[in-house]
Amino acid sequence: MGVLNVTGDSFSDGGRFERPDDALRQALRMADEGASIIDIGGESTRPGARPADLALELNRVVPVIAALRRESAVFISVDTSKPEVMRAAVDAGADIINDVRALQGPGALAAAALTGAGVCLMHMKGEPRTMQDSPSYDDVVGEVSTFLRGRIAAAQQAGIPAPRIAIDPGFGFGKTASHNLELLRELPRLQDLARPILAGLSRKSMLAKLTGRAVGDRMAGSVALAAIAVINGARIVRAHDVAATLDAVRVAAAVIQGEEFDGT
Ligand code: 7PM
């Protein structure tokens, strides 16, 4: 899953894609590099961010989704929590709703169910504006797992069938570096939930702690985390640097497949 940030927030893209032409070009480039899904987001969920205005978010994401749908058969996901954006995005050609609030907002479950799209349900502790103000857990993996189990059940009750649901522990969303490392180490425990696991680790601030590097210089660390995530059960990897990440995913997949791997 290639990340396309169409907010004015350049935090982790090392360049923003505010102009629809630039955003489309970047999306096509990531698809060309081998991304199966392009994740298009118009609301910044970085730590400290405030909720985006609805009209602004619609104006940012819908034209890019429509343009990408015209140009490519790649799967498109929309990174949003707003029912109106979910509906407009799927009308414009999006296939998947990626909601960092796991469809907990007013009207989100019903809107997502009505679209018939796939959904990614992510764990977040708190809200983006304050989530990194000393997050704490008794048992981070247990809490994330219990939360995701509940959201899978809620989604199914709302009419979203299990095969349309993916889950995500939400690395960096109300978690310290050590919480993130524990979640990554214990990721196999989320396989009990029997849904594909999405892992988003690309360029995240745990890499500042682990490598000391600035956001634009975290590709090697991100690629290492992607490989570890796949080894530990992730089946969708959200990444800014698609070509390099796909190499890591292929290497990790070959290790998992072991003797079944035929060299192709
Ligand atoms: C800090 C936290 C900085 C998050 C930047 C981000 C995810 C996501 C984002 C994720 C899913 C970023 C983000 N991260 N959706 N949206 N999983 N499902 O790196 O980990 O772009 S925003």
mmCIF file of C-alpha atoms in Angstrom, residues 14-222:
data_model
loop_
_atom_site.group_PDB
_atom_site.id
_atom_site.type_symbol
_atom_site.label_atom_id
_atom_site.label_comp_id
_atom_site.label_asym_id
_atom_site.label_seq_id
_atom_site.Cartn_x
_atom_site.Cartn_y
_atom_site.Cartn_z
ATOM 1 C CA GLY A 14 9.277 14.831 2.145
ATOM 2 C CA GLY A 15 7.167 16.780 -0.298
ATOM 3 C CA ARG A 16 3.485 17.305 -0.394
ATOM 4 C CA PHE A 17 1.121 16.429 -3.173
ATOM 5 C CA GLU A 18 -1.388 19.201 -2.841
ATOM 6 C CA ARG A 19 -1.763 19.848 -6.561
ATOM 7 C CA PRO A 20 -3.946 17.165 -8.179
ATOM 8 C CA ASP A 21 -1.462 16.705 -11.064
ATOM 9 C CA ASP A 22 1.439 16.057 -8.701
ATOM 10 C CA ALA A 23 -0.671 13.701 -6.604
ATOM 11 C CA LEU A 24 -1.772 11.716 -9.666
ATOM 12 C CA ARG A 25 1.809 11.456 -10.925
ATOM 13 C CA GLN A 26 3.020 10.174 -7.543
ATOM 14 C CA ALA A 27 0.153 7.647 -7.351
ATOM 15 C CA LEU A 28 0.935 6.285 -10.816
ATOM 16 C CA ARG A 29 4.599 6.096 -9.939
ATOM 17 C CA MET A 30 3.878 4.026 -6.819
ATOM 18 C CA ALA A 31 1.560 1.735 -8.824
ATOM 19 C CA ASP A 32 4.312 1.346 -11.412
ATOM 20 C CA GLU A 33 6.749 0.425 -8.638
ATOM 21 C CA GLY A 34 4.419 -2.408 -7.635
ATOM 22 C CA ALA A 35 1.957 -1.025 -5.104
ATOM 23 C CA SER A 36 -1.335 -2.975 -5.148
ATOM 24 C CA ILE A 37 -3.186 -0.259 -3.240
ATOM 25 C CA ILE A 38 -2.775 3.533 -3.205
ATOM 26 C CA ASP A 39 -3.911 5.053 0.110
ATOM 27 C CA ILE A 40 -5.143 8.598 -0.419
ATOM 28 C CA GLY A 41 -5.562 10.816 2.632
ATOM 29 C CA GLY A 42 -6.685 14.418 2.967
ATOM 30 C CA GLU A 43 -6.873 14.671 6.743
ATOM 31 C CA SER A 44 -3.626 14.860 8.628
ATOM 32 C CA THR A 45 -3.561 12.343 11.445
ATOM 33 C CA ARG A 46 0.000 13.111 12.522
ATOM 34 C CA PRO A 47 0.497 13.811 16.206
ATOM 35 C CA GLY A 48 -0.800 17.271 17.089
ATOM 36 C CA ALA A 49 -2.992 17.591 14.005
ATOM 37 C CA ARG A 50 -6.519 18.977 14.177
ATOM 38 C CA PRO A 51 -9.505 17.509 12.311
ATOM 39 C CA ALA A 52 -9.736 18.709 8.703
ATOM 40 C CA ASP A 53 -12.696 20.672 7.450
ATOM 41 C CA LEU A 54 -15.120 18.476 5.449
ATOM 42 C CA ALA A 55 -15.181 20.593 2.280
ATOM 43 C CA LEU A 56 -11.399 20.875 2.300
ATOM 44 C CA GLU A 57 -10.979 17.122 2.715
ATOM 45 C CA LEU A 58 -13.485 16.391 -0.097
ATOM 46 C CA ASN A 59 -11.775 18.866 -2.425
ATOM 47 C CA ARG A 60 -8.408 17.313 -1.723
ATOM 48 C CA VAL A 61 -9.204 13.637 -2.135
ATOM 49 C CA VAL A 62 -12.130 13.250 -4.562
ATOM 50 C CA PRO A 63 -10.476 14.739 -7.692
ATOM 51 C CA VAL A 64 -7.340 12.670 -7.123
ATOM 52 C CA ILE A 65 -9.334 9.444 -6.674
ATOM 53 C CA ALA A 66 -11.386 10.164 -9.808
ATOM 54 C CA ALA A 67 -8.267 10.926 -11.856
ATOM 55 C CA LEU A 68 -6.416 7.841 -10.602
ATOM 56 C CA ARG A 69 -9.483 5.661 -11.294
ATOM 57 C CA ARG A 70 -9.461 6.898 -14.914
ATOM 58 C CA GLU A 71 -5.748 6.156 -15.340
ATOM 59 C CA SER A 72 -5.200 2.901 -13.449
ATOM 60 C CA ALA A 73 -6.805 -0.312 -12.221
ATOM 61 C CA VAL A 74 -4.796 -0.165 -8.949
ATOM 62 C CA PHE A 75 -6.860 -0.556 -5.761
ATOM 63 C CA ILE A 76 -7.586 2.789 -4.157
ATOM 64 C CA SER A 77 -8.095 3.283 -0.439
ATOM 65 C CA VAL A 78 -9.263 6.492 1.158
ATOM 66 C CA ASP A 79 -7.813 7.472 4.525
ATOM 67 C CA THR A 80 -10.782 9.136 6.203
ATOM 68 C CA SER A 81 -13.111 9.005 9.210
ATOM 69 C CA LYS A 82 -15.923 11.071 7.672
ATOM 70 C CA PRO A 83 -19.023 9.341 6.256
ATOM 71 C CA GLU A 84 -19.435 12.017 3.565
ATOM 72 C CA VAL A 85 -15.869 11.487 2.382
ATOM 73 C CA MET A 86 -16.330 7.685 2.412
ATOM 74 C CA ARG A 87 -19.393 7.957 0.172
ATOM 75 C CA ALA A 88 -17.866 10.505 -2.230
ATOM 76 C CA ALA A 89 -14.592 8.590 -2.423
ATOM 77 C CA VAL A 90 -16.272 5.282 -3.274
ATOM 78 C CA ASP A 91 -18.515 7.069 -5.817
ATOM 79 C CA ALA A 92 -15.321 8.429 -7.399
ATOM 80 C CA GLY A 93 -13.816 4.940 -7.597
ATOM 81 C CA ALA A 94 -12.233 4.065 -4.245
ATOM 82 C CA ASP A 95 -12.260 0.379 -3.258
ATOM 83 C CA ILE A 96 -11.271 0.496 0.410
ATOM 84 C CA ILE A 97 -12.004 2.733 3.404
ATOM 85 C CA ASN A 98 -9.005 3.125 5.710
ATOM 86 C CA ASP A 99 -10.280 4.684 8.925
ATOM 87 C CA VAL A 100 -7.775 5.350 11.708
ATOM 88 C CA ARG A 101 -10.828 5.665 14.005
ATOM 89 C CA ALA A 102 -12.041 2.168 13.053
ATOM 90 C CA LEU A 103 -15.512 3.432 11.992
ATOM 91 C CA GLN A 104 -16.330 4.660 15.519
ATOM 92 C CA GLY A 105 -17.452 8.139 14.418
ATOM 93 C CA PRO A 106 -21.124 9.096 13.985
ATOM 94 C CA GLY A 107 -22.530 7.425 10.862
ATOM 95 C CA ALA A 108 -19.219 5.880 9.828
ATOM 96 C CA LEU A 109 -20.177 2.201 10.206
ATOM 97 C CA ALA A 110 -23.435 2.603 8.289
ATOM 98 C CA ALA A 111 -21.823 4.696 5.552
ATOM 99 C CA ALA A 112 -18.979 2.233 5.075
ATOM 100 C CA ALA A 113 -21.382 -0.730 5.012
ATOM 101 C CA LEU A 114 -23.590 0.942 2.383
ATOM 102 C CA THR A 115 -20.652 1.552 0.046
ATOM 103 C CA GLY A 116 -19.786 -2.150 -0.140
ATOM 104 C CA ALA A 117 -16.088 -1.197 0.031
ATOM 105 C CA GLY A 118 -13.413 -3.048 1.955
ATOM 106 C CA VAL A 119 -12.447 -1.515 5.287
ATOM 107 C CA CYS A 120 -9.314 -1.277 7.384
ATOM 108 C CA LEU A 121 -10.009 -1.028 11.110
ATOM 109 C CA MET A 122 -7.114 0.571 13.024
ATOM 110 C CA HIS A 123 -6.409 0.918 16.720
ATOM 111 C CA MET A 124 -5.684 4.384 18.062
ATOM 112 C CA LYS A 125 -5.516 5.410 21.705
ATOM 113 C CA GLY A 126 -6.933 8.924 22.050
ATOM 114 C CA GLU A 127 -7.157 11.483 19.265
ATOM 115 C CA PRO A 128 -4.338 12.699 16.989
ATOM 116 C CA ARG A 129 -4.072 16.067 18.739
ATOM 117 C CA THR A 130 -3.130 14.515 22.086
ATOM 118 C CA MET A 131 -2.430 10.825 21.476
ATOM 119 C CA GLN A 132 1.324 11.103 21.988
ATOM 120 C CA ASP A 133 1.023 12.854 25.376
ATOM 121 C CA SER A 134 2.428 9.988 27.479
ATOM 122 C CA PRO A 135 0.314 7.055 26.281
ATOM 123 C CA SER A 136 0.181 4.127 28.725
ATOM 124 C CA TYR A 137 -1.142 0.567 28.761
ATOM 125 C CA ASP A 138 -1.211 -2.345 31.194
ATOM 126 C CA ASP A 139 -0.961 -4.748 28.251
ATOM 127 C CA VAL A 140 -0.653 -3.026 24.891
ATOM 128 C CA VAL A 141 -1.091 -6.151 22.740
ATOM 129 C CA GLY A 142 -4.081 -7.351 24.771
ATOM 130 C CA GLU A 143 -5.734 -3.941 24.632
ATOM 131 C CA VAL A 144 -5.206 -3.562 20.866
ATOM 132 C CA SER A 145 -6.420 -7.107 20.220
ATOM 133 C CA THR A 146 -9.551 -6.694 22.347
ATOM 134 C CA PHE A 147 -10.332 -3.389 20.658
ATOM 135 C CA LEU A 148 -9.929 -4.822 17.158
ATOM 136 C CA ARG A 149 -12.033 -7.882 18.041
ATOM 137 C CA GLY A 150 -14.830 -5.524 19.108
ATOM 138 C CA ARG A 151 -14.582 -3.408 15.967
ATOM 139 C CA ILE A 152 -14.639 -6.491 13.705
ATOM 140 C CA ALA A 153 -17.845 -7.577 15.477
ATOM 141 C CA ALA A 154 -19.346 -4.081 15.146
ATOM 142 C CA ALA A 155 -18.483 -3.943 11.455
ATOM 143 C CA GLN A 156 -20.024 -7.362 10.828
ATOM 144 C CA GLN A 157 -23.167 -6.358 12.721
ATOM 145 C CA ALA A 158 -23.414 -3.276 10.513
ATOM 146 C CA GLY A 159 -23.357 -5.495 7.419
ATOM 147 C CA ILE A 160 -19.679 -5.501 6.469
ATOM 148 C CA PRO A 161 -18.786 -9.139 5.832
ATOM 149 C CA ALA A 162 -15.572 -10.505 7.365
ATOM 150 C CA PRO A 163 -13.841 -10.986 3.987
ATOM 151 C CA ARG A 164 -14.015 -7.201 3.482
ATOM 152 C CA ILE A 165 -12.241 -6.395 6.761
ATOM 153 C CA ALA A 166 -8.535 -5.857 7.482
ATOM 154 C CA ILE A 167 -7.069 -4.919 10.863
ATOM 155 C CA ASP A 168 -4.186 -2.664 11.894
ATOM 156 C CA PRO A 169 -2.524 -2.193 15.309
ATOM 157 C CA GLY A 170 -1.946 1.491 14.520
ATOM 158 C CA PHE A 171 1.775 1.901 15.073
ATOM 159 C CA GLY A 172 2.478 5.402 16.415
ATOM 160 C CA PHE A 173 -1.147 6.171 17.236
ATOM 161 C CA GLY A 174 -1.086 6.687 20.994
ATOM 162 C CA LYS A 175 1.981 4.477 21.432
ATOM 163 C CA THR A 176 5.532 4.993 22.583
ATOM 164 C CA ALA A 177 8.455 3.466 20.696
ATOM 165 C CA SER A 178 8.502 0.619 23.198
ATOM 166 C CA HIS A 179 4.755 -0.009 22.729
ATOM 167 C CA ASN A 180 5.352 -0.110 18.968
ATOM 168 C CA LEU A 181 8.223 -2.575 19.358
ATOM 169 C CA GLU A 182 6.163 -4.822 21.608
ATOM 170 C CA LEU A 183 3.277 -4.767 19.114
ATOM 171 C CA LEU A 184 5.643 -5.615 16.286
ATOM 172 C CA ARG A 185 7.279 -8.439 18.275
ATOM 173 C CA GLU A 186 3.897 -9.841 19.328
ATOM 174 C CA LEU A 187 2.142 -9.196 15.999
ATOM 175 C CA PRO A 188 1.501 -12.941 15.506
ATOM 176 C CA ARG A 189 -1.007 -12.740 18.395
ATOM 177 C CA LEU A 190 -3.273 -10.593 16.190
ATOM 178 C CA GLN A 191 -3.544 -13.527 13.785
ATOM 179 C CA ASP A 192 -6.081 -14.981 16.270
ATOM 180 C CA LEU A 193 -8.523 -12.418 14.867
ATOM 181 C CA ALA A 194 -8.391 -14.225 11.508
ATOM 182 C CA ARG A 195 -8.273 -11.063 9.399
ATOM 183 C CA PRO A 196 -5.407 -9.746 7.228
ATOM 184 C CA ILE A 197 -3.063 -7.504 9.213
ATOM 185 C CA LEU A 198 -1.997 -4.144 7.799
ATOM 186 C CA ALA A 199 1.167 -2.586 9.221
ATOM 187 C CA GLY A 200 2.046 1.095 8.844
ATOM 188 C CA LEU A 201 5.569 1.739 10.078
ATOM 189 C CA SER A 202 7.027 3.798 7.217
ATOM 190 C CA ARG A 203 9.081 6.830 8.383
ATOM 191 C CA LYS A 204 7.427 6.829 11.796
ATOM 192 C CA SER A 205 8.994 8.483 14.802
ATOM 193 C CA MET A 206 10.009 5.220 16.485
ATOM 194 C CA LEU A 207 12.746 5.301 13.834
ATOM 195 C CA ALA A 208 13.973 8.599 15.253
ATOM 196 C CA LYS A 209 14.504 6.800 18.522
ATOM 197 C CA LEU A 210 16.040 3.689 16.947
ATOM 198 C CA THR A 211 18.269 5.307 14.307
ATOM 199 C CA GLY A 212 18.475 8.970 15.254
ATOM 200 C CA ARG A 213 17.491 9.913 11.720
ATOM 201 C CA ALA A 214 15.275 12.727 10.453
ATOM 202 C CA VAL A 215 12.013 11.883 8.702
ATOM 203 C CA GLY A 216 13.443 12.155 5.195
ATOM 204 C CA ASP A 217 16.253 9.737 6.016
ATOM 205 C CA ARG A 218 14.372 6.743 7.415
ATOM 206 C CA MET A 219 13.994 4.545 4.344
ATOM 207 C CA ALA A 220 16.434 1.829 5.420
ATOM 208 C CA GLY A 221 14.886 1.610 8.876
ATOM 209 C CA SER A 222 11.390 1.569 7.391
#
